[in-house]
Coordinates of C-alpha atoms in Angstrom, one line a residue:
X1 CA 0.1 -0.1 0.2
X2 CA 1.4 3.4 -0.9
X3 CA 1.6 6.1 1.9
X4 CA 1.0 9.7 1.0
X5 CA 1.9 12.5 3.3
X6 CA 0.0 15.8 2.9
X7 CA 1.6 19.0 4.6
X8 CA -1.0 21.7 4.8
X9 CA 1.0 24.5 5.5
X10 CA 2.1 27.5 3.3
X11 CA 5.5 27.6 2.1
X12 CA 6.0 31.3 3.0
X13 CA 5.7 30.3 6.8
X14 CA 8.3 27.6 6.6
X15 CA 11.1 29.9 5.8
X16 CA 14.7 28.3 6.0
X17 CA 13.2 24.9 7.3
X18 CA 11.1 24.1 4.1
X19 CA 14.2 22.4 2.5
X20 CA 14.7 20.2 5.7
X21 CA 11.0 19.4 5.8
X22 CA 10.8 18.4 2.3
X23 CA 13.9 15.9 2.7
X24 CA 12.2 14.4 5.7
X25 CA 9.0 13.8 3.7
X26 CA 10.9 12.1 0.9
X27 CA 13.0 10.1 3.4
X28 CA 9.7 8.9 4.9
X29 CA 8.2 7.8 1.5
X30 CA 11.6 6.1 0.5
X31 CA 11.7 4.2 3.8
X32 CA 8.0 3.0 3.4
X33 CA 8.9 1.9 -0.2
X34 CA 12.4 0.3 0.5
X35 CA 10.8 -3.3 1.2
X36 CA 9.5 -3.6 -2.3
X37 CA 12.0 -1.6 -4.1
X38 CA 12.9 -4.1 -6.8
X39 CA 9.3 -4.7 -7.5
X40 CA 8.5 -1.1 -8.0
X41 CA 11.4 -0.8 -10.3
X42 CA 10.3 -3.7 -12.4
X43 CA 6.6 -3.6 -12.5
X44 CA 4.6 -0.5 -13.6
X45 CA 2.6 1.3 -11.0
X46 CA -0.9 0.8 -12.2
X47 CA 0.0 -3.0 -12.3
X48 CA 1.1 -3.0 -8.9
X49 CA -2.0 -1.5 -7.6
X50 CA -3.8 -3.9 -9.2
X51 CA -1.9 -6.8 -7.8
X52 CA -1.9 -5.3 -4.4
X53 CA -5.6 -5.1 -4.4
X54 CA -5.8 -8.7 -5.4
X55 CA -3.5 -9.5 -2.4
X56 CA -5.9 -7.7 -0.1
X57 CA -9.0 -9.6 -1.2
X58 CA -7.4 -12.9 -0.6
X59 CA -8.8 -14.7 2.2
X60 CA -6.3 -17.5 2.8
X61 CA -2.7 -17.4 3.2
X62 CA 0.1 -20.0 3.5
X63 CA 1.5 -20.5 6.9
X64 CA 5.4 -21.0 7.2
X65 CA 6.5 -22.7 10.4
X66 CA 9.9 -23.4 11.9
X67 CA 11.2 -25.2 9.3
X68 CA 11.3 -22.1 7.0
X69 CA 11.5 -22.1 3.2
X70 CA 12.0 -25.5 2.2
X71 CA 11.9 -27.0 -1.3
X72 CA 8.3 -28.2 -0.4
X73 CA 7.3 -24.8 0.4
X74 CA 8.9 -23.5 -3.1
X75 CA 6.8 -26.4 -4.9
X76 CA 3.6 -25.6 -3.1
X77 CA 4.2 -21.7 -4.3
X78 CA 4.8 -22.9 -7.9
X79 CA 1.5 -25.0 -7.8
X80 CA -0.2 -22.0 -6.4
X81 CA 1.0 -19.6 -9.2
X82 CA -0.6 -22.0 -11.8
X83 CA -3.7 -20.7 -10.6
X84 CA -3.2 -17.3 -9.2
X85 CA -0.6 -14.4 -9.9
X86 CA 0.1 -13.8 -6.4
X87 CA 0.7 -16.0 -3.1
X88 CA 0.2 -14.7 0.3
X89 CA 2.4 -16.0 2.9
X90 CA 2.5 -15.9 6.9
X91 CA 5.9 -16.7 8.5
X92 CA 6.1 -17.8 12.2
X93 CA 9.0 -18.8 14.4
X94 CA 12.5 -17.8 13.6
X95 CA 11.9 -16.6 10.2
X96 CA 9.8 -13.9 11.1
X97 CA 12.6 -12.4 13.4
X98 CA 14.6 -11.4 10.2
X99 CA 12.0 -10.4 7.4
X100 CA 14.8 -8.7 5.5
X101 CA 16.7 -12.1 5.1
X102 CA 13.6 -14.1 4.6
X103 CA 12.6 -11.4 1.7
X104 CA 15.8 -12.0 -0.1
X105 CA 15.6 -15.7 0.4
X106 CA 12.2 -16.0 -0.8
X107 CA 13.0 -13.8 -4.0
X108 CA 16.0 -16.1 -4.9
X109 CA 14.7 -19.3 -4.4
X110 CA 11.4 -18.8 -6.1
X111 CA 12.1 -16.4 -8.8
X112 CA 9.3 -14.2 -8.1
X113 CA 8.8 -10.6 -6.5
X114 CA 7.7 -9.3 -3.2
X115 CA 5.1 -6.7 -3.8
X116 CA 3.8 -6.0 -0.3
X117 CA 5.3 -6.8 3.2
X118 CA 3.9 -5.9 6.5
X119 CA 5.3 -7.4 9.7
X120 CA 5.7 -11.3 9.1
X121 CA 3.1 -11.3 6.2
X122 CA 4.6 -11.3 2.6
X123 CA 2.7 -11.3 -1.0
X124 CA 4.8 -12.9 -3.5
X125 CA 4.1 -12.1 -7.4
X126 CA 5.2 -14.7 -9.9
X127 CA 6.4 -12.3 -12.5
X128 CA 5.3 -11.2 -15.8
X129 CA 7.6 -13.8 -17.5
X130 CA 6.6 -16.9 -15.5
X131 CA 6.8 -20.1 -17.8
X132 CA 3.0 -20.6 -18.3
X133 CA 1.4 -20.9 -22.1
X134 CA -0.7 -17.8 -21.5
X135 CA 2.1 -15.6 -20.5
X136 CA 4.7 -16.5 -23.2
X137 CA 3.9 -13.6 -25.4
X138 CA 5.4 -11.1 -23.0
X139 CA 8.4 -9.2 -24.2
X140 CA 11.8 -10.5 -23.8
X141 CA 13.2 -7.3 -23.1
X142 CA 11.2 -7.0 -19.7
X143 CA 12.7 -10.3 -18.5
X144 CA 16.3 -9.0 -19.6
X145 CA 15.8 -5.8 -17.3
X146 CA 14.4 -8.2 -14.6
X147 CA 17.4 -10.3 -14.5
X148 CA 19.9 -7.2 -14.5
X149 CA 18.1 -5.8 -11.5
X150 CA 18.1 -9.1 -9.6
X151 CA 22.0 -9.2 -10.6
X152 CA 22.6 -5.7 -9.2
X153 CA 20.7 -6.5 -5.9
X154 CA 22.4 -10.2 -5.2
X155 CA 25.9 -8.9 -6.2
X156 CA 25.7 -6.6 -2.9
X157 CA 24.9 -9.5 -0.7
X158 CA 28.4 -10.6 0.4
X159 CA 28.8 -12.8 3.6
X160 CA 31.8 -11.9 5.8
X161 CA 33.7 -14.9 7.2
X162 CA 36.5 -14.8 9.3
X163 CA 38.8 -16.4 6.6
X164 CA 37.6 -14.1 3.9
X165 CA 34.5 -13.1 1.7
X166 CA 32.0 -15.3 -0.1
X167 CA 29.8 -14.1 -2.7
X168 CA 26.3 -15.1 -2.7
X169 CA 24.9 -15.0 -6.4
X170 CA 26.1 -12.6 -9.3
X171 CA 28.2 -14.4 -12.1
X172 CA 29.2 -11.1 -13.6
X173 CA 30.9 -10.0 -10.7
X174 CA 33.0 -13.1 -10.6
X175 CA 34.2 -12.5 -13.8
X176 CA 35.8 -9.0 -12.7
X177 CA 37.7 -10.6 -10.0
X178 CA 41.2 -11.9 -10.4
X179 CA 42.0 -15.8 -10.3
X180 CA 43.7 -15.8 -6.8
X181 CA 40.6 -13.9 -5.3
X182 CA 38.1 -16.5 -7.0
X183 CA 40.0 -19.4 -5.6
X184 CA 40.1 -17.9 -2.0
X185 CA 36.4 -17.3 -2.5
X186 CA 35.5 -20.7 -3.7
X187 CA 37.7 -22.7 -1.2
X188 CA 34.7 -23.0 1.4
X189 CA 32.2 -24.2 -1.2
X190 CA 34.8 -26.7 -2.7
X191 CA 35.7 -28.0 1.0
X192 CA 31.9 -28.4 1.8
X193 CA 31.4 -30.0 -1.6
X194 CA 34.0 -33.0 -0.8
X195 CA 32.3 -33.2 2.4
X196 CA 28.9 -34.5 1.5
X197 CA 25.7 -33.2 -0.5
X198 CA 24.3 -29.7 0.5
X199 CA 21.3 -29.1 2.5
X200 CA 18.7 -27.8 -0.1
X201 CA 16.4 -26.3 2.4
X202 CA 18.8 -23.9 3.9
X203 CA 17.5 -20.4 4.5
X204 CA 20.6 -18.7 6.0
X205 CA 23.5 -17.1 4.3
X206 CA 25.9 -19.0 1.7
X207 CA 27.8 -21.2 1.8
X208 CA 25.0 -23.7 2.1
X209 CA 26.0 -26.5 4.6
X210 CA 26.4 -30.1 4.2
X211 CA 23.3 -32.1 5.0
X212 CA 24.3 -34.3 7.7
X213 CA 21.3 -36.5 7.4
X214 CA 22.2 -37.6 4.0
X215 CA 25.8 -39.0 5.3
X216 CA 25.8 -42.6 6.1
X217 CA 24.6 -43.3 9.6
X218 CA 27.4 -46.2 10.0
X219 CA 30.9 -46.3 8.5
X220 CA 32.7 -49.7 8.3
X221 CA 35.8 -49.8 10.2
X222 CA 35.3 -46.2 11.5
X223 CA 37.7 -45.4 14.5
X224 CA 38.2 -42.2 16.5
X225 CA 41.1 -39.8 15.4
X226 CA 44.4 -40.6 16.7
X227 CA 45.2 -38.0 19.4
X228 CA 48.7 -37.1 21.0
X229 CA 49.3 -34.0 23.2
X230 CA 52.5 -32.0 22.4
X231 CA 54.9 -31.4 25.2
X232 CA 54.3 -28.3 27.3
X233 CA 50.5 -27.9 25.9
X234 CA 47.6 -27.8 28.0
X235 CA 44.9 -30.8 27.4
X236 CA 42.1 -28.4 28.1
X237 CA 41.2 -24.9 27.0
X238 CA 41.7 -21.7 29.2
X239 CA 38.7 -19.6 29.9
X240 CA 40.1 -16.8 27.6
X241 CA 40.8 -19.1 24.6
X242 CA 37.3 -20.7 25.0
X243 CA 35.7 -17.1 25.0
X244 CA 37.8 -16.3 21.9
X245 CA 36.9 -19.4 19.9
X246 CA 33.1 -19.0 20.9
X247 CA 33.3 -15.3 19.4
X248 CA 34.8 -16.5 16.5
X249 CA 32.2 -19.4 15.9
X250 CA 29.3 -16.5 16.1
X251 CA 30.6 -15.2 12.7
X252 CA 31.5 -18.4 11.0
X253 CA 29.1 -19.7 8.6
X254 CA 27.6 -23.4 9.4
X255 CA 29.5 -26.5 7.9
X256 CA 26.9 -28.9 8.6
X257 CA 23.1 -29.2 9.1
X258 CA 21.9 -31.9 11.4
X259 CA 18.4 -33.3 12.3
X260 CA 18.8 -36.8 14.0
X261 CA 20.1 -37.6 17.2
X262 CA 22.1 -40.9 16.9
X263 CA 23.9 -42.9 14.4
X264 CA 26.4 -39.9 13.4
X265 CA 29.4 -41.9 12.0
X266 CA 29.2 -40.3 8.9
X267 CA 28.9 -36.7 10.2
X268 CA 32.1 -37.6 12.5
X269 CA 34.2 -38.6 9.6
X270 CA 33.4 -35.6 7.8
X271 CA 34.1 -33.5 10.9
X272 CA 37.4 -35.1 11.2
X273 CA 38.2 -34.1 7.4
X274 CA 36.9 -30.6 8.2
X275 CA 39.4 -30.3 11.1
X276 CA 42.5 -30.8 8.9
X277 CA 41.6 -27.1 7.4
X278 CA 39.5 -25.6 10.2
X279 CA 39.9 -25.8 14.0
X280 CA 36.1 -25.4 14.6
X281 CA 33.3 -27.3 13.2
X282 CA 29.8 -25.5 13.4
X283 CA 26.7 -27.5 13.2
X284 CA 23.3 -26.0 12.5
X285 CA 20.3 -27.9 14.0
X286 CA 17.3 -28.2 11.5
X287 CA 14.4 -26.3 12.6
X288 CA 11.1 -27.8 12.4
X289 CA 12.1 -31.3 12.8
X290 CA 10.4 -33.1 15.5
X291 CA 12.3 -34.7 18.5
X292 CA 15.7 -33.1 18.0
X293 CA 17.8 -33.1 21.1
X294 CA 21.2 -31.1 21.1
X295 CA 22.3 -32.8 24.2
X296 CA 22.3 -36.0 22.7
X297 CA 23.9 -34.8 19.4
X298 CA 26.6 -33.3 21.3
X299 CA 27.2 -36.2 23.5
X300 CA 27.2 -38.5 20.5
X301 CA 29.6 -36.4 18.5
X302 CA 32.0 -36.1 21.4
X303 CA 32.3 -39.8 21.9
X304 CA 32.9 -40.4 18.2
X305 CA 35.3 -37.5 17.6
X306 CA 36.9 -36.9 20.7
X307 CA 36.7 -33.0 20.2
X308 CA 36.0 -30.2 22.8
X309 CA 32.2 -28.9 23.0
X310 CA 32.5 -25.2 22.7
X311 CA 28.8 -24.4 22.9
X312 CA 25.3 -25.8 22.0
X313 CA 21.9 -24.6 22.0
X314 CA 18.7 -25.2 20.3
X315 CA 19.9 -23.8 17.0
X316 CA 24.1 -24.5 16.8
X317 CA 26.6 -27.0 18.2
X318 CA 30.2 -25.9 18.0
X319 CA 33.0 -28.4 18.4
X320 CA 36.9 -27.6 18.5
X321 CA 39.1 -30.2 17.3
X322 CA 41.3 -30.1 20.5
X323 CA 44.7 -29.3 21.4
X324 CA 45.6 -33.1 20.8
X325 CA 44.2 -33.5 17.4
X326 CA 46.8 -35.0 14.9
X327 CA 46.0 -34.6 11.1
X328 CA 46.1 -37.7 9.1
X329 CA 49.5 -36.6 7.4
X330 CA 50.9 -36.3 10.9
X331 CA 49.8 -39.8 11.9
X332 CA 51.1 -41.6 9.0
X333 CA 54.6 -39.9 9.6
X334 CA 54.4 -40.8 13.3
X335 CA 53.7 -44.4 12.2
X336 CA 56.5 -44.4 9.8
X337 CA 58.8 -43.2 12.6
X338 CA 57.6 -45.7 15.0
X339 CA 58.2 -48.4 12.5
X340 CA 61.6 -47.1 11.9
X341 CA 62.4 -47.1 15.7
X342 CA 61.3 -50.4 15.9
X343 CA 63.7 -51.6 13.3
X344 CA 66.4 -49.7 14.9
X345 CA 65.6 -51.5 18.3
X346 CA 65.6 -54.9 16.8
X347 CA 69.1 -54.4 15.2
X348 CA 70.4 -53.1 18.5
X349 CA 69.1 -56.4 20.3
X350 CA 70.7 -58.6 17.5
X351 CA 74.0 -56.6 18.1
X352 CA 73.8 -57.0 22.0
X353 CA 73.1 -60.8 21.7
X354 CA 76.0 -61.2 19.3
X355 CA 78.3 -59.4 21.8
X356 CA 77.0 -61.5 24.9
X357 CA 77.6 -64.5 22.6
X358 CA 81.3 -63.6 22.1
X359 CA 81.9 -62.8 25.8
X360 CA 80.8 -66.1 26.8
X361 CA 82.7 -68.0 24.1
X362 CA 86.0 -66.2 25.6
X363 CA 85.1 -67.1 29.2
X364 CA 84.7 -70.8 28.2
X365 CA 88.1 -70.5 26.3
X366 CA 90.0 -69.1 29.5
X367 CA 91.3 -71.9 31.6
X368 CA 92.3 -70.2 35.0
X369 CA 89.0 -69.6 37.0
X370 CA 87.9 -66.0 37.8
X371 CA 87.8 -65.1 41.6
X372 CA 87.3 -61.4 41.4
X373 CA 83.7 -60.4 42.4
X374 CA 82.6 -63.8 43.2
X375 CA 81.3 -65.4 46.6
X376 CA 84.6 -67.2 47.0
X377 CA 86.6 -64.0 47.2
X378 CA 84.1 -62.4 49.7
X379 CA 84.3 -65.4 52.2
X380 CA 87.9 -65.5 52.0
X381 CA 88.2 -61.7 52.8
X382 CA 85.7 -62.0 55.6
X383 CA 87.7 -65.1 57.3
X384 CA 90.8 -63.3 56.9
X385 CA 90.1 -59.8 58.0
X386 CA 86.5 -59.7 59.4
X387 CA 85.2 -59.9 63.0
X388 CA 81.8 -61.6 63.8
X389 CA 79.3 -59.3 65.7
X390 CA 78.3 -60.5 69.1
X391 CA 74.6 -60.5 70.3
X392 CA 75.5 -57.7 72.8
X393 CA 76.8 -55.6 70.3
X394 CA 73.6 -56.1 68.1
X395 CA 71.5 -55.1 71.3
X396 CA 73.5 -52.0 71.8
X397 CA 73.2 -50.8 68.4
X398 CA 69.2 -51.2 68.4
X399 CA 69.3 -49.4 71.8
X400 CA 71.1 -46.4 70.3
X401 CA 69.1 -46.4 67.3
X402 CA 65.9 -46.3 69.2
X403 CA 67.3 -43.6 71.5
X404 CA 68.5 -41.6 68.5
X405 CA 64.9 -41.8 67.0
X406 CA 63.1 -40.8 70.2
X407 CA 65.7 -37.8 70.5
X408 CA 64.7 -36.8 66.7
X409 CA 61.1 -37.0 67.2
X410 CA 61.4 -35.1 70.4
X411 CA 63.3 -32.3 68.7
X412 CA 60.8 -32.3 65.9
X413 CA 57.8 -32.2 68.3
X414 CA 59.5 -29.1 69.9
X415 CA 60.0 -27.3 66.7
X416 CA 56.4 -27.7 66.0
X417 CA 55.6 -26.2 69.4
X418 CA 57.6 -23.2 68.8
X419 CA 56.2 -22.7 65.4
X420 CA 52.6 -23.0 66.9
X421 CA 53.4 -20.4 69.7
X422 CA 54.6 -18.2 67.1
X423 CA 51.3 -18.6 65.1
X424 CA 49.3 -18.1 68.2
X425 CA 51.3 -14.7 68.7
X426 CA 50.3 -13.6 65.1
X427 CA 46.9 -14.8 65.5
X428 CA 46.4 -12.5 68.6
X429 CA 47.9 -9.6 66.7
X430 CA 45.6 -9.9 64.0
X431 CA 42.6 -10.3 66.4
X432 CA 43.6 -7.2 68.1
X433 CA 43.9 -5.2 64.7
X434 CA 40.4 -6.4 63.8
X435 CA 38.9 -5.4 67.2
X436 CA 40.4 -1.8 67.0
X437 CA 37.0 -0.4 65.7
X438 CA 35.3 -2.3 68.2
X439 CA 33.9 0.2 71.0
X440 CA 31.4 -1.7 73.1
X441 CA 28.8 0.4 74.9
X442 CA 28.0 0.3 78.6
X443 CA 24.7 -0.6 80.0
X444 CA 22.3 2.1 80.8
X445 CA 22.3 3.4 84.3
X446 CA 18.3 3.9 84.2
X447 CA 17.5 0.7 82.6
X448 CA 13.6 0.2 82.5
X449 CA 12.1 -2.8 84.3
X450 CA 9.1 -5.0 83.8
X451 CA 7.0 -6.5 86.4
X452 CA 6.7 -10.4 86.5
X453 CA 3.3 -10.8 84.8
X454 CA 4.4 -8.6 81.9
X455 CA 7.6 -10.7 81.5
X456 CA 5.4 -13.9 81.5
X457 CA 3.0 -12.4 79.0
X458 CA 5.6 -11.0 76.7
X459 CA 7.6 -14.3 76.9
X460 CA 4.6 -16.2 75.6
X461 CA 4.1 -13.7 72.7
X462 CA 7.8 -13.9 71.9
X463 CA 8.1 -17.8 71.7
X464 CA 5.2 -18.0 69.6
X465 CA 6.4 -15.5 67.1
X466 CA 7.3 -16.8 63.5
X467 CA 9.8 -14.2 62.6
X468 CA 13.2 -14.2 64.1
X469 CA 16.6 -13.0 63.6
X470 CA 19.5 -15.5 63.5
X471 CA 22.7 -14.8 65.3
X472 CA 25.4 -16.9 63.4
X473 CA 29.3 -17.3 63.9
X474 CA 29.6 -13.5 63.3
X475 CA 28.1 -12.6 66.9
X476 CA 26.8 -9.2 67.3
X477 CA 27.6 -6.4 64.7
X478 CA 26.2 -3.4 63.4
X479 CA 23.8 -5.2 61.1
X480 CA 22.3 -7.2 63.9
X481 CA 21.3 -4.0 66.0
X482 CA 20.0 -2.4 62.7
X483 CA 17.6 -5.4 62.1
X484 CA 16.4 -5.2 65.7
X485 CA 15.4 -1.8 65.4
X486 CA 13.7 -2.5 61.9
X487 CA 11.7 -5.3 63.7
X488 CA 10.8 -2.9 66.2
X489 CA 9.2 -0.5 63.7
X490 CA 6.3 -2.8 63.5
X491 CA 6.4 -4.9 66.8
X492 CA 7.2 -4.7 70.2
X493 CA 9.3 -7.6 70.4
X494 CA 12.1 -9.3 68.7
X495 CA 13.1 -13.0 68.8
X496 CA 16.8 -14.0 68.3
X497 CA 17.9 -17.5 67.9
X498 CA 21.6 -18.5 68.5
X499 CA 22.9 -21.9 67.4
X500 CA 26.4 -23.6 68.0
X501 CA 27.5 -21.6 71.2
X502 CA 27.7 -22.5 74.9
X503 CA 25.3 -21.2 77.7
X504 CA 28.1 -19.0 78.9
X505 CA 28.6 -17.5 75.3
X506 CA 25.0 -17.0 75.1
X507 CA 24.7 -15.1 78.3
X508 CA 27.6 -12.8 77.1
X509 CA 25.7 -12.0 73.9
X510 CA 22.6 -11.0 76.0
X511 CA 24.4 -8.5 77.8
X512 CA 25.8 -7.0 74.6
X513 CA 22.4 -7.1 73.1
X514 CA 20.9 -5.2 75.8
X515 CA 23.7 -2.3 76.0
X516 CA 23.8 -1.9 72.5
X517 CA 20.1 -1.8 71.4
X518 CA 18.6 -0.4 74.5
X519 CA 16.0 -3.1 75.0
X520 CA 14.7 -5.1 77.8
X521 CA 15.7 -8.6 78.3
X522 CA 12.6 -10.6 78.5
X523 CA 13.7 -14.2 78.6
X524 CA 16.5 -16.5 77.7
X525 CA 15.2 -20.1 76.8
X526 CA 16.7 -23.4 75.7
X527 CA 15.1 -24.9 72.8
X528 CA 16.0 -28.3 71.1
X529 CA 18.8 -27.3 69.0
X530 CA 19.3 -23.9 69.9
X531 CA 18.7 -20.6 72.5
X532 CA 15.9 -18.0 71.8
X533 CA 16.2 -14.6 73.1
X534 CA 13.4 -12.6 73.5
X535 CA 14.1 -8.8 73.8
X536 CA 11.4 -6.2 74.6
X537 CA 11.8 -2.5 72.9
X538 CA 10.4 -0.8 76.1
X539 CA 7.4 1.6 76.8
X540 CA 9.4 4.7 76.2
X541 CA 11.0 3.5 72.8
X542 CA 12.1 6.3 70.2
X543 CA 13.9 5.1 67.2
X544 CA 17.3 6.4 67.0
X545 CA 18.4 8.7 63.7
X546 CA 21.2 6.1 62.8
X547 CA 19.9 2.5 63.3
X548 CA 23.1 1.1 62.3
X549 CA 25.7 1.9 65.2
X550 CA 29.1 3.3 64.5
X551 CA 30.8 1.6 67.4
X552 CA 30.2 -1.9 66.2
X553 CA 32.1 -3.9 63.7
X554 CA 30.8 -4.4 60.3
X555 CA 29.8 -7.6 58.6
X556 CA 33.1 -8.3 57.0
X557 CA 35.0 -7.2 60.2
X558 CA 32.9 -9.5 62.3
X559 CA 33.5 -12.5 60.1
X560 CA 37.2 -11.9 60.3
X561 CA 37.1 -11.7 64.2
X562 CA 35.3 -15.0 64.1
X563 CA 37.8 -16.6 62.1
X564 CA 40.9 -15.4 64.3
X565 CA 39.1 -16.6 67.1
X566 CA 38.4 -19.8 65.7
X567 CA 42.1 -20.0 64.5
X568 CA 43.6 -18.8 68.1
X569 CA 41.3 -21.8 69.6
X570 CA 42.5 -24.5 67.4
X571 CA 46.2 -23.4 68.0
X572 CA 45.8 -23.6 71.6
X573 CA 44.3 -27.2 71.5
X574 CA 47.3 -27.9 69.2
X575 CA 49.8 -26.4 71.7
X576 CA 48.2 -28.3 74.5
X577 CA 48.3 -31.8 72.4
X578 CA 51.9 -31.2 71.4
X579 CA 52.9 -30.3 75.2
X580 CA 51.3 -33.8 76.0
X581 CA 53.2 -35.6 73.6
X582 CA 56.5 -34.0 74.5
X583 CA 56.0 -35.0 78.2
X584 CA 55.4 -38.5 77.1
X585 CA 58.4 -38.6 74.9
X586 CA 60.5 -37.2 77.7
X587 CA 59.3 -39.7 80.3
X588 CA 59.8 -42.5 77.8
X589 CA 63.4 -41.4 76.9
X590 CA 64.3 -41.3 80.5
X591 CA 63.0 -44.4 81.5
X592 CA 64.9 -46.1 78.5
X593 CA 68.3 -44.5 79.6
X594 CA 67.6 -45.5 83.5
X595 CA 66.6 -49.3 82.8
X596 CA 68.8 -49.8 79.8
X597 CA 65.7 -51.5 78.0
X598 CA 63.5 -51.1 74.9
X599 CA 59.7 -51.5 75.1
X600 CA 58.7 -52.2 71.6
X601 CA 54.9 -51.3 72.3
X602 CA 55.9 -47.8 73.6
X603 CA 58.5 -47.4 70.8
X604 CA 55.7 -48.3 68.1
X605 CA 53.1 -46.2 69.8
X606 CA 55.4 -43.0 70.0
X607 CA 56.4 -43.3 66.3
X608 CA 52.7 -43.7 65.2
X609 CA 51.7 -40.5 67.5
X610 CA 54.4 -38.6 65.9
X611 CA 53.5 -39.7 62.3
X612 CA 49.9 -38.2 62.8
X613 CA 51.4 -34.8 63.1
X614 CA 51.0 -32.7 60.2
X615 CA 54.6 -31.9 58.5
X616 CA 53.0 -29.6 55.8
X617 CA 52.5 -26.5 57.9
X618 CA 55.1 -23.8 57.5
X619 CA 55.7 -20.5 58.6
X620 CA 53.8 -18.3 56.3
X621 CA 55.0 -14.9 57.9
X622 CA 53.0 -12.2 59.4
X623 CA 51.5 -10.9 56.2
X624 CA 49.3 -14.2 55.9
X625 CA 47.4 -13.4 58.6
X626 CA 47.1 -9.5 58.2
X627 CA 46.8 -9.1 54.4
X628 CA 43.0 -10.1 54.7
X629 CA 42.0 -6.9 56.6
X630 CA 44.4 -4.5 55.0
X631 CA 41.7 -4.1 51.9
X632 CA 39.6 -1.4 53.9
X633 CA 36.5 -1.3 55.8
X634 CA 33.2 -2.5 54.2
X635 CA 30.2 -0.1 54.9
X636 CA 27.2 -2.5 54.2

């Protein structure tokens, strides 16, 4: 439909802006006509209006689903053109997302003209020179002009890939290029032609991918490609390499179009052949095919080829050949080298056997027996110069050895003890550094009191409350007090749950809560797995201007304090254990020296106890404890 813009305004009122308004009007008109520019240049205006009126009166339209522009759709359009001049199409699914490409593909596949397009609806005209007996009398000049216009439009449609540019269409444009450029542009097409037949119903950009469903499902004697990882190369890709390959695969054309889930040996063989010239194989999943599962496809191909899966979704599957992939030429060279190595090894074995046979023949020929290096020489030397060791000497050697082992183990434990004490000092220093910002408040002097009846009633209400605050390993920090004030905004009581702490620690938390929040403690009750604290806001409660106190630790600092307390406690237990072991070893060592006897059970027990101590802990330095808290204070 044509769009006419009327401006009811005298030109004398426009002034200097009249030229700008006229340009805007012409731009709007050209924008409205750019969808059917080719049809308007070829078909006369009165004929174009007549065809559009016929299309508007059409009730039925052909619906195109997810499969897109297939050969069956093209045949049905030609069958429809035998009766009517125009065909109305309604696109649904992925084809409707890019109607510009659908428009171009429809004209190139059918040979017709799009005379009207709105949204996902298209009206396709068969053309004045359509091959029917009733239209053969049209002038051949019109057909010549139509072909020239189509060639001009298709020559500008160039598909950019990573390796170069691939032209879609015009043969005249190909004639103007040099021979080298034509070979570079035809390389992808020639490579895909070697892999298998093309997918006829492809609706994307060229080159047209190989139809993987037409490849053989089973290849006799197929084996996964030989893989060998070069020295110093990682087996898997790094994150940056994976990202770079994925970005590269987005702009690459599809090599294969796949519609089945299993029996993909033919596709696997074609992928291995493709990997000889391209590191990435991109597989497009056919649209409109039922029961396609990209997960099963990717799993089957990974088992058959051994490649690295870069990405997969409902549209594409991308495989990288892998760092350990070897082309067939390299495999053949390696096999030849292996055969040559085996031949050389056999020759060396034969030479070694000949040399050993010659030595044995010389030994048999010698008349005098050889004594050097034999048992006879050893027995003669022992009887002449050696002294036999008595049982007392053996017992003394065992005793000295056990004493040396006890002394070495004792020295090792003392070294571990000194190292643990140094770690405790550094942990205490780190804890002091964390607690520099902690300035706890004192209990108020005029603390509000409540009667026993009020306390009993508030305790029942508080224990039956569902909302509560959980106090974890961080203890009380500024966020805890802030949440208490937020609870007191809507209710008089706040319920706090404490888990994993002793009763003494919970009592200390209760005192801190009263001092920091200004509330009144109602009760402290022991539940099945935790402690429940009920705090009353008071009868004269006034919400402070700053609900988050500045004298407490932040959330990060509270976690750091908890970690340092846990570390210090663990080190203290470790030190006490080491001291007990050292005392036991000292006692056993003195006992062995006084009694001059060896107890095998005590000896084995001491060594087993010493072996359980971890020898991997080393002195990490003071920075290992303090570098966590130098990043600044978190204001959350």
